[in-house]
XYZ file of C-alpha atoms in Angstrom:
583
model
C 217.994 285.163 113.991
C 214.819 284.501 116.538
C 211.955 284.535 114.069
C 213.503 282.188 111.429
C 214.306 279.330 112.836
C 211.683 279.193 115.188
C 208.956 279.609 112.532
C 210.805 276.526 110.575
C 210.945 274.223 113.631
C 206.956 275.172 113.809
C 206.778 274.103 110.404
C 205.882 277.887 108.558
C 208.529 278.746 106.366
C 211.392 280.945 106.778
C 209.445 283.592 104.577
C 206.391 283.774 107.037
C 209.378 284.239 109.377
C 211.030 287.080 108.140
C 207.555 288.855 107.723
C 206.993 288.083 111.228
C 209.759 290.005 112.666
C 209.567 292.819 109.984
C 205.916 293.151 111.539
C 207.693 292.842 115.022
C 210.492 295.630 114.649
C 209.259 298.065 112.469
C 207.577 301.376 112.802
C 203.969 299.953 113.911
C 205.923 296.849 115.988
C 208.271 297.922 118.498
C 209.344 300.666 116.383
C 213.364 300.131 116.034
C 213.192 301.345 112.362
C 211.060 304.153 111.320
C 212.437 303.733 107.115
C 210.546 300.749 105.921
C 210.879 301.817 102.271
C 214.590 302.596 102.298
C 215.033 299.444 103.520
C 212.822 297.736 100.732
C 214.512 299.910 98.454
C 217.994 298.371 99.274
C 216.835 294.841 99.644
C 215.133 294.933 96.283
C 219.039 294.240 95.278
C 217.997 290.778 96.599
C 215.596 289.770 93.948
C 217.840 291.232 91.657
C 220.981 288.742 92.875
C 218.602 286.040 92.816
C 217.177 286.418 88.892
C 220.850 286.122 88.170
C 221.347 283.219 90.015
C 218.358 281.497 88.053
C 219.595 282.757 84.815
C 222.693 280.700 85.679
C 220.412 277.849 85.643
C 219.186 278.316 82.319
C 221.305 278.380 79.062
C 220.298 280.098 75.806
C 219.069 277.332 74.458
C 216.844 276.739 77.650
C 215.517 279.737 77.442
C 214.228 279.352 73.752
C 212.624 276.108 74.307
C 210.696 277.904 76.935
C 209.799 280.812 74.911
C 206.279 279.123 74.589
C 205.748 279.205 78.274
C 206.879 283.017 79.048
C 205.079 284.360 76.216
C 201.947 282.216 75.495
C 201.384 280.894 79.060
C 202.174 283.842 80.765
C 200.725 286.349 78.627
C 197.421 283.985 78.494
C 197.545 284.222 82.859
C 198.406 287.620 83.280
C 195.762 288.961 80.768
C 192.829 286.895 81.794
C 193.980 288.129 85.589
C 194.326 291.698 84.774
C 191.005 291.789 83.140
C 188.901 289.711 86.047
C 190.438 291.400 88.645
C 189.263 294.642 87.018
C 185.751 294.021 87.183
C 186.460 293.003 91.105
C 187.687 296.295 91.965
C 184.440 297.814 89.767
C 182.270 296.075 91.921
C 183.944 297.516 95.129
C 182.879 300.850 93.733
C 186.003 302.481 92.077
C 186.634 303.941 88.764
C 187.814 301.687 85.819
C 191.286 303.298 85.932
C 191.696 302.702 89.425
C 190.012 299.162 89.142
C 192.424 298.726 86.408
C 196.023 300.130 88.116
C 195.029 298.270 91.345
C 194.618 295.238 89.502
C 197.827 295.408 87.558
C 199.673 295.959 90.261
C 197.765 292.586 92.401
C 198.634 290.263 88.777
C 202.938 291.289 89.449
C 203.038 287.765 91.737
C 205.767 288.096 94.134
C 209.406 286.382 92.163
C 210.883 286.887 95.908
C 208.384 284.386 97.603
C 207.558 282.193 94.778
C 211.055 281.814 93.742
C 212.186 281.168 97.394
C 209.617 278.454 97.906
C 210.305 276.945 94.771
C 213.829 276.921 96.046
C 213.265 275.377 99.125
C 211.341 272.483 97.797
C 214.466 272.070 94.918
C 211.290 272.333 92.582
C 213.268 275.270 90.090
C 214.247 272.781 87.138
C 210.989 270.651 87.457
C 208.619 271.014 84.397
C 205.778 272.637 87.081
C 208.530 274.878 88.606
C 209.443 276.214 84.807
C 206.394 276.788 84.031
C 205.979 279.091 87.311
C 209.439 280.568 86.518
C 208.463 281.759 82.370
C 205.135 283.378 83.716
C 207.252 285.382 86.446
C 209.630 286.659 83.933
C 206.274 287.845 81.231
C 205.178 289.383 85.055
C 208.861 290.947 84.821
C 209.299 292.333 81.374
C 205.461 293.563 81.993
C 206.127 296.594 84.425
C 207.881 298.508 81.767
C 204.459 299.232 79.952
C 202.240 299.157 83.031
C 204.350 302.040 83.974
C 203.460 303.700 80.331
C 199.870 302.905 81.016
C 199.845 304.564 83.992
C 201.332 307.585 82.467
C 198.634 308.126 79.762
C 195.676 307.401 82.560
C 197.548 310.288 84.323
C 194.928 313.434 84.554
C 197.948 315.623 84.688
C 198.907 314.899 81.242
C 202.514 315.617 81.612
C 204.214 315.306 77.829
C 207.339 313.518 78.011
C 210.754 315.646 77.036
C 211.558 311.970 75.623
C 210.165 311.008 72.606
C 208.993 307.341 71.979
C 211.330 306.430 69.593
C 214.193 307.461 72.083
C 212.931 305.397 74.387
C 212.487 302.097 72.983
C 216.352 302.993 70.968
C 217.773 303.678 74.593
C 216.178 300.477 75.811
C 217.689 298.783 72.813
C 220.897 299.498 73.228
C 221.399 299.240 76.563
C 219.617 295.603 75.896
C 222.724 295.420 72.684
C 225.398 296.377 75.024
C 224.526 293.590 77.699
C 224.317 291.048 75.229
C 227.603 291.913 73.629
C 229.810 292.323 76.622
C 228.262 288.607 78.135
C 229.222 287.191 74.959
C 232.952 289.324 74.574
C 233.811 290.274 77.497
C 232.598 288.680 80.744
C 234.279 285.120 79.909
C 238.050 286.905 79.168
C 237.592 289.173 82.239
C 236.747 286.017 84.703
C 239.502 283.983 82.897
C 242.119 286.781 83.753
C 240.980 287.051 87.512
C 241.042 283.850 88.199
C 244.260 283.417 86.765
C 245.807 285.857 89.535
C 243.670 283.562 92.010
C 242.345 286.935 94.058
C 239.306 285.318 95.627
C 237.710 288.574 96.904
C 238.419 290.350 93.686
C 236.415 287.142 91.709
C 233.460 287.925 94.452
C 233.645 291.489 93.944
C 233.238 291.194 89.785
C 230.557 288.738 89.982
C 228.739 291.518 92.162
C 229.605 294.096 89.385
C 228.005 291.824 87.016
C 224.722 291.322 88.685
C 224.603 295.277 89.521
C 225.941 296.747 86.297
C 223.797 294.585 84.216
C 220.513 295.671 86.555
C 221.454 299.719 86.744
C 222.395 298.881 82.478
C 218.835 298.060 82.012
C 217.141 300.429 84.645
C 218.741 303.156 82.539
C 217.339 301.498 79.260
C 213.994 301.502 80.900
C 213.530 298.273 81.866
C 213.728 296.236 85.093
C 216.998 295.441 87.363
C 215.940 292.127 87.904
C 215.678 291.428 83.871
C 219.083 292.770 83.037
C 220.780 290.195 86.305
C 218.821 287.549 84.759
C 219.915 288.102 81.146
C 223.737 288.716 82.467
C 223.280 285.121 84.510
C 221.850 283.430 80.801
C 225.211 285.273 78.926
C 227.041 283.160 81.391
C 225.201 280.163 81.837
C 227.634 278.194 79.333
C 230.601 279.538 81.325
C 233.239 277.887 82.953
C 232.980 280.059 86.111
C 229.538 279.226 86.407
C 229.497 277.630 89.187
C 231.902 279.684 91.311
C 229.764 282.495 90.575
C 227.113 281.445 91.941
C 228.642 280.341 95.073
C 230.117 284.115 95.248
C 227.058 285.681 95.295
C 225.098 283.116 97.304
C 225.799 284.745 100.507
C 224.484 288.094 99.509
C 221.468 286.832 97.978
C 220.152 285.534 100.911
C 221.272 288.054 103.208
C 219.455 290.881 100.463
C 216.211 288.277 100.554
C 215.824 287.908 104.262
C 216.383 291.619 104.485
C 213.199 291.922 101.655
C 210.689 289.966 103.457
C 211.823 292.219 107.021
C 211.264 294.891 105.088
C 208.117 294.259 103.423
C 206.711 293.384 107.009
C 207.910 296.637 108.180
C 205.385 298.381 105.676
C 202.601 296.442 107.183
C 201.019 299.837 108.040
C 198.728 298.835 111.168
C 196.818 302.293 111.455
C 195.890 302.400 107.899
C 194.161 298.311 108.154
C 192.459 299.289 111.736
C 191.002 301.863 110.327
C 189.979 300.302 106.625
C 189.789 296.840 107.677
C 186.818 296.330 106.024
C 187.920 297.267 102.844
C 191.011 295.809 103.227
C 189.782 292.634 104.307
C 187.056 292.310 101.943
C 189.158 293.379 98.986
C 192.204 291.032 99.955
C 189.542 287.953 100.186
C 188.247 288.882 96.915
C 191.292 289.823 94.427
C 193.134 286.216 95.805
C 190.526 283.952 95.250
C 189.793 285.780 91.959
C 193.597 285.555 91.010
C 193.460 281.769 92.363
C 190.302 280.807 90.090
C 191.663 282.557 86.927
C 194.995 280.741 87.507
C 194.058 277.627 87.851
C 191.819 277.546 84.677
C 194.325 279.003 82.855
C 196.551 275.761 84.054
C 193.946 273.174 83.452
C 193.675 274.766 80.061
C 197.089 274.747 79.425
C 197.061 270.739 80.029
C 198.357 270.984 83.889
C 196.905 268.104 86.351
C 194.646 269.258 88.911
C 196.676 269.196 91.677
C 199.259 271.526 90.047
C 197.026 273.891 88.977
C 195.469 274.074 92.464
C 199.361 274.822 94.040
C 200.349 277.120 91.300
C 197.192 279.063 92.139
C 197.460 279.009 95.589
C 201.154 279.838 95.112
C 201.033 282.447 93.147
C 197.380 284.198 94.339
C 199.281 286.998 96.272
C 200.913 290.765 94.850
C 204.112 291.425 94.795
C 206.881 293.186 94.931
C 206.515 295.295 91.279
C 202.624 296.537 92.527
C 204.764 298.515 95.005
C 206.481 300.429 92.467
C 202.941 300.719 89.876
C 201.466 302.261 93.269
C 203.987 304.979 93.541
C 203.870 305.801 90.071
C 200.223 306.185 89.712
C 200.000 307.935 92.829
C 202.612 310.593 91.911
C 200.672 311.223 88.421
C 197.251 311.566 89.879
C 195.715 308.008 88.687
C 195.025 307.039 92.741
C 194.932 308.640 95.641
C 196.882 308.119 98.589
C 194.279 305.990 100.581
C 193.930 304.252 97.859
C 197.672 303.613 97.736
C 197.496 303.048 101.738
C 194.703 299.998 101.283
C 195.997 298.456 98.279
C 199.698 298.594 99.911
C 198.374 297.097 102.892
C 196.246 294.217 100.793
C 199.562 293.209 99.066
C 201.619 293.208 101.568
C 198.980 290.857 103.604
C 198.641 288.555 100.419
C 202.192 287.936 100.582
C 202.359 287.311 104.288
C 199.071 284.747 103.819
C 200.378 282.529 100.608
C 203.219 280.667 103.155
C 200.046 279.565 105.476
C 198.163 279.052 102.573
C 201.166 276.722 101.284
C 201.149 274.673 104.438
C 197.247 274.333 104.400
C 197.477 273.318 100.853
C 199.654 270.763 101.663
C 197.919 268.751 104.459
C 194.770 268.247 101.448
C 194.875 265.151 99.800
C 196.148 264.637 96.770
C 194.577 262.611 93.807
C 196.279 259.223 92.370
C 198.759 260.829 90.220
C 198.165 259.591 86.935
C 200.970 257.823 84.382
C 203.425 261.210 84.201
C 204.369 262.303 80.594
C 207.792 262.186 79.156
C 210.024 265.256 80.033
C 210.058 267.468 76.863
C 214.055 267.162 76.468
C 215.765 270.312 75.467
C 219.261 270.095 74.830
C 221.364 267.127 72.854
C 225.161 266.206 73.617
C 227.680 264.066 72.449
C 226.696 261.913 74.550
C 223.196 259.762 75.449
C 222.180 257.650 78.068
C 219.677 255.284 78.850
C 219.396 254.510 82.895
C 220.833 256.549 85.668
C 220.666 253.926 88.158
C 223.315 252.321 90.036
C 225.314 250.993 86.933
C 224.535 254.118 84.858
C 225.843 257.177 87.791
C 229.309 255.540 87.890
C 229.190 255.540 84.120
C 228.237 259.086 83.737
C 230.330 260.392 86.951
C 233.708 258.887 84.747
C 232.385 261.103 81.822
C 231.251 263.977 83.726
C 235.353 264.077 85.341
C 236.401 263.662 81.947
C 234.536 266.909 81.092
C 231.718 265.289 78.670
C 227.646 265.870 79.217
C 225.801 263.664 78.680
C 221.879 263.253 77.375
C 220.328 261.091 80.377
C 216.804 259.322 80.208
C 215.243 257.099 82.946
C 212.134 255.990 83.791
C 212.284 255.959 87.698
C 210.284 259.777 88.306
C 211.832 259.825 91.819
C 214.981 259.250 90.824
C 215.204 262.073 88.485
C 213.324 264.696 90.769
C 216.008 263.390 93.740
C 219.177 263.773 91.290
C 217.571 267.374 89.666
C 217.961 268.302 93.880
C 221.612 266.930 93.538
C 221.970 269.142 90.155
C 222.632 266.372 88.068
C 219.960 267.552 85.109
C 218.195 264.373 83.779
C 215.056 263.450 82.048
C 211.918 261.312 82.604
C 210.583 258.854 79.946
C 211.078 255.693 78.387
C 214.118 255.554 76.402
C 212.829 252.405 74.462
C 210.144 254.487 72.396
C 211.972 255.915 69.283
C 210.499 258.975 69.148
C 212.280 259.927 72.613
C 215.422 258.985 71.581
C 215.744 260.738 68.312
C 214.393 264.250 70.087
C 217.741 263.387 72.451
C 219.711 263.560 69.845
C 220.254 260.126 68.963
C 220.960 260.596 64.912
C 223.669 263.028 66.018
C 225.275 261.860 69.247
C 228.652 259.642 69.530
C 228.292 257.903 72.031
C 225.106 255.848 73.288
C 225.428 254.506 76.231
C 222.619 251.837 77.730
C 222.654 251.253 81.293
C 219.051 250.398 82.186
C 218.266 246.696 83.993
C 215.333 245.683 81.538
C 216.874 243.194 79.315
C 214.114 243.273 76.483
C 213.968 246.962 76.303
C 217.723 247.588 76.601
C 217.464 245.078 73.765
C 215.223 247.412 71.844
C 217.404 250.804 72.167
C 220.528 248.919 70.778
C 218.163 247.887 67.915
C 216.520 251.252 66.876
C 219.832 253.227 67.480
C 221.655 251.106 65.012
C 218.844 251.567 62.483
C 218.885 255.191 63.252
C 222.554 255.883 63.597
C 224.675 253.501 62.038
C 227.858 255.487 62.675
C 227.309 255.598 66.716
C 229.585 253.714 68.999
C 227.224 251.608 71.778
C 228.466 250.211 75.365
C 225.428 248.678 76.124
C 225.163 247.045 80.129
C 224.336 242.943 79.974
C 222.820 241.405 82.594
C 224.501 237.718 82.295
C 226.248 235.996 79.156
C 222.902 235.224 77.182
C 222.418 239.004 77.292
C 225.984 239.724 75.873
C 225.042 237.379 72.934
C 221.289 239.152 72.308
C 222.986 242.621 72.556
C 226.031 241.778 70.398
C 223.616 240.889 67.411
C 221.639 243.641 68.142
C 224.216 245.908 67.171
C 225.908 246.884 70.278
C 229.564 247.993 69.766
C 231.056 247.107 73.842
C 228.918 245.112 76.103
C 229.343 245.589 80.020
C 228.638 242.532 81.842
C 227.363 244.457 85.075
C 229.051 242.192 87.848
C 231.961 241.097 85.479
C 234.484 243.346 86.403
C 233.917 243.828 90.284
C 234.183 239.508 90.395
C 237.332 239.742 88.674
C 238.408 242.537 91.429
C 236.747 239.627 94.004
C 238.836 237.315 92.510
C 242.230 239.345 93.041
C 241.411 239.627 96.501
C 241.086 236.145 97.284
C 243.865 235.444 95.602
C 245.892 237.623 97.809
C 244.564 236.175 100.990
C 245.569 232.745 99.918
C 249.291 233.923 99.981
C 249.742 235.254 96.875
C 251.654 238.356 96.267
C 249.807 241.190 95.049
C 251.413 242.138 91.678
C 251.059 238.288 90.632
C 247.812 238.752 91.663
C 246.611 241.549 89.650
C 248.419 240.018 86.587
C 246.315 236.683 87.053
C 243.155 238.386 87.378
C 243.502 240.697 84.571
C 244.588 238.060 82.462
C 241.636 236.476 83.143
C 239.901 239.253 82.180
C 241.336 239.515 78.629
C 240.497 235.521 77.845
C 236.927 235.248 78.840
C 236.569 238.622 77.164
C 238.139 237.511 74.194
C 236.169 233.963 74.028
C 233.078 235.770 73.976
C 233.475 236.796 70.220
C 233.073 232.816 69.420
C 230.688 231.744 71.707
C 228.765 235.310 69.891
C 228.423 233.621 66.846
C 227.303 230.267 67.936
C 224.652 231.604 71.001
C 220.995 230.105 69.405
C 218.698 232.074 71.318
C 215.824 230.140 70.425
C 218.157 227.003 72.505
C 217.429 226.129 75.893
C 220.102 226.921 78.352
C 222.867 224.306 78.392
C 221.570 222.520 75.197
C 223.532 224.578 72.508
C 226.215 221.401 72.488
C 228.790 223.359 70.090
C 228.072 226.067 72.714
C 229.181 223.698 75.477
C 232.343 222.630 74.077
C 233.340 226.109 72.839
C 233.023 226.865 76.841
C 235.177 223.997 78.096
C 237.880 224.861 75.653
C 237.989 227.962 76.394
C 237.838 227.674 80.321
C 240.721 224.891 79.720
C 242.977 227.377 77.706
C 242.313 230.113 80.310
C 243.376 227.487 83.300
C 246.691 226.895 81.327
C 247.483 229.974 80.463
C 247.140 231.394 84.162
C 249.341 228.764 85.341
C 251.828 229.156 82.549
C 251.774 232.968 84.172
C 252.321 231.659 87.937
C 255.342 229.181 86.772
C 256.880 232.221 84.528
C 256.343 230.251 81.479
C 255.765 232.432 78.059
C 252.176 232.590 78.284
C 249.406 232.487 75.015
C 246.196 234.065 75.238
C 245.072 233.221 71.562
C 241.808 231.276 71.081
């Protein structure tokens, strides 16, 4: 409650500040708690709760656009990593297999502090924050063979009573049952509770969830934190989404905070006085060789410099998993314990260094960022639409009520970082170049809906989608009257004139302030509104865009007529005459 916000309000992180007062109240601090690891143990639930929460985020079909990432990217990373950071600990003297356990353990980045930075900055759903999230899950789904490693560097050469095969069919079917009850079970048993509206009991199942699906998969072998994150993808498409996530909020962060406290509780200062050499010297070397092989792996894997250089300075630390790989190959005879003592103490220190690192990192400067590709867009709806501005929110928040998603593209990058934040998921690019629009689902969507300011390219869309899509229904937005011709030859099915209908609203109210009684004036005004809408069809077909404005004659007259039968008709309407609003 002390350390937190006074670290934020100094500008270092509320991580930094829970390691702080771990540091502060633990065994080699004041000393108020003496059980560090119990403590760890517990909080460990944390990362678990929060690997759910981010497989909320991410749908199934998410997931296997990004299958690229987890498996080629971070395989590629953690590889390259494991091997350099080998030959480090070779040239600090050590055996291969030590070299080689120690620097396993350093490549398991922390998914507590990377995740909760990436959280703070809203940077989870950006294309550089995926990209950090696939390589953390590879990191998680790789502790399940490090641990087998470990057992067959073990001198002690204990035989399993398991055989192999029973393993990897235990792991399977604990994997088999997860899948099947997220895709059977969990939707019917959330529709039921929150029939009965029992708030707590709704909290309590969500926490079931996240725990049974983590002890499911510890018992199959593999990681807690996998099996929440594959329970919160089964239920990413739910309709309870959302008020699961707000159930377990609360405990996530509580479970965090209590990880970082705990993880600067283990901060053993006896064993660094005494080693600090070592320690120092080895910390030093095994993040700035984590850093370099990261950030080549980046640059090769097409990232700008200056995200390479955070994701490396980001993820340069150990983390939570090396704690467990420690244990393990300490209990089988791989290391010994002061081994254990100085890598425990290097890890711990690399994760209590990457939040300063952070802030130094971002004081550099940064270069000119360079034209930004288009977002690669992976999912298609009913619904697409071009321009999330001011004209196309409104549009989408009517939809969005009405319980439709839609496909957004814009080309403002600010705009769709800021409305990512807001958790309104849209995409960066130019919606004018074909190629974008078909791999959004344009030859299979409904509804296209074209709400960008740019008259020529909103032009363009309407063209290509009616080439591409002749079935699709377009409401395209118009900037004045010319525009409504262009994009009614162009194909567009209902054309939005973008200040139309809030005049017409104007219009009402002035009415009403010159005396005139509100129903009357609502029926004027809409009236109105059905004419001029009406006329447009004939002034359509004789618009010459290749005419001058005001020298279209037939154009002209068409207008006066029409202006002239609108007049009459209104005041037919005031006088409670039988009105005609044929052209």
């Amino acid at each position: 409650m002390i350390a937190v916000p006074l670290f934020k309000r100094l500008g270092l992180g509320s991580v930094l500040g829970y390691l702080a007062a771990g540091l502060v109240i633990g065994p080699y601090g004041f000393g108020w708690f003496d059980d560090p690891q119990t403590i760890l143990h517990v909080a460990e639930l944390g990362v678990v709760i929060f690997l759910f929460v981010i497989g909320l985020e991410m749908n199934p079909t998410h997931l296997w656009h990004l299958r690229k990432q987890i498996f080629g990217l971070g395989s590629m990373q953690v590889v390259a990593a494991a091997i350099l950071l080998t030959f480090v600990g070779i040239l600090f003297g050590v055996s291969w297999q030590v070299a080689f356990v120690s620097a396993s353990g350093f490549v398991l980045t922390s998914t507590a502090i990377v995740m909760s930075v990436l959280g703070e900055r809203n940077e989870l759903s950006t294309p550089h924050g995926q990209k950090i999230v696939s390589i953390l899950l590879f990191e998680d789904l790789l502790i399940v063979p490090l641990l087998a490693v470990v057992a067959f560097l073990s001198p002690q050469h204990t035989e399993s009573s398991t055989p192999l095969w029973q393993s990897i069919g235990i792991a399977l079917l604990c994997l088999g049952v997860l899948v099947a009850a997220g895709l059977w079970l969990l939707n019917p048993l959330f529709r039921l509770l929150a029939r009965y509206k029992a708030r707590e009991v709704m909290t309590a199942a969500a926490l079931m969830v996240v725990l049974g699906a983590g002890l499911l998969m510890e018992i199959g072998g593999l990681s807690m934190a996998m099996g929440a994150f594959l329970a919160g993808v089964l239920l990413s498409e739910s309709n309870f989404r959302h008020q699961l996530e707000a159930d377990v909020e609360p405990f996530r962060g509580l479970l965090l905070g209590l990880f970082f406290l705990a993880v600067g509780m283990s901060l053993d200062l006896k064993v660094v006085a005494a080693n600090w050499g070592i320690i120092l010297s080895g910390l030093l070397a095994l993040m700035a060789a984590k850093a370099v092989c990261i950030y080549i792996i980046a640059r090769i894997a097409r990232s700008t410099h200056d995200e390479a250089l955070e994701r490396a300075v980001l993820m340069a630390q150990g983390g939570e998993f090396a704690f467990v790989l420690f244990a393990a190959a300490l209990s089988q005879g791989v290391i010994d314990a002061t081994v254990n003592a100085n890598m425990t103490a290097i890890v711990v220190l690399s994760m209590a260094l990457t939040p300063l690192f952070m802030i130094l990192h971002g004081k550099l400067p940064k270069t000119a960022p360079a034209q930004r590709d288009a977002d690669t867009i992976n999912e298609q709806h009913i619904v697409l639409q071009a321009g999330f501005g001011r004209f196309g929110q409104i549009v989408n928040g009517v939809l969005t009520a009405a319980g439709y998603r839609s496909t957004i593209i814009d080309l403002d990058a600010q705009l769709v970082s800021g409305m990512d934040k807001y958790g309104i998921k849209s995409y960066y690019g130019d919606a004018s170049r074909p190629e974008l629009l078909l791999t959004a689902g344009l030859e299979k969507a409904s509804v296209l809906v074209v709400a960008i300011d740019d008259r020529e390219r909103a032009l363009q869309i309407v063209r290509f989608a009616r080439e591409a899509n002749p079935n699709i229904k377009i409401v395209a937005r118009a900037y004045d009257r010319r525009h409504v011709f262009d994009l009614f030859k162009a194909g567009a099915d209902e054309i939005i004139r973008e200040t139309f209908d809030s005049a017409v609203r104007g219009g009402k109210r002035a009415l009403e302030y010159l005396g005139m009684e509100h129903e009357m004036a609502e029926k004027v005004g809409n009236l109105y509104y059905r004419m001029d809408r009406n006329g447009m069809g004939k002034m359509a077909v004789l618009y010459d865009p290749n005419a001058e404005m005001f020298s279209n004659k037939a154009m002209l007259e068409e207008s006066k007529r029409q202006d002239q039968r609108t007049a009459e008709a209104v005041q037919a309407m005031i006088n409670g005459e039988e009105i005609d609003e044929s052209l």
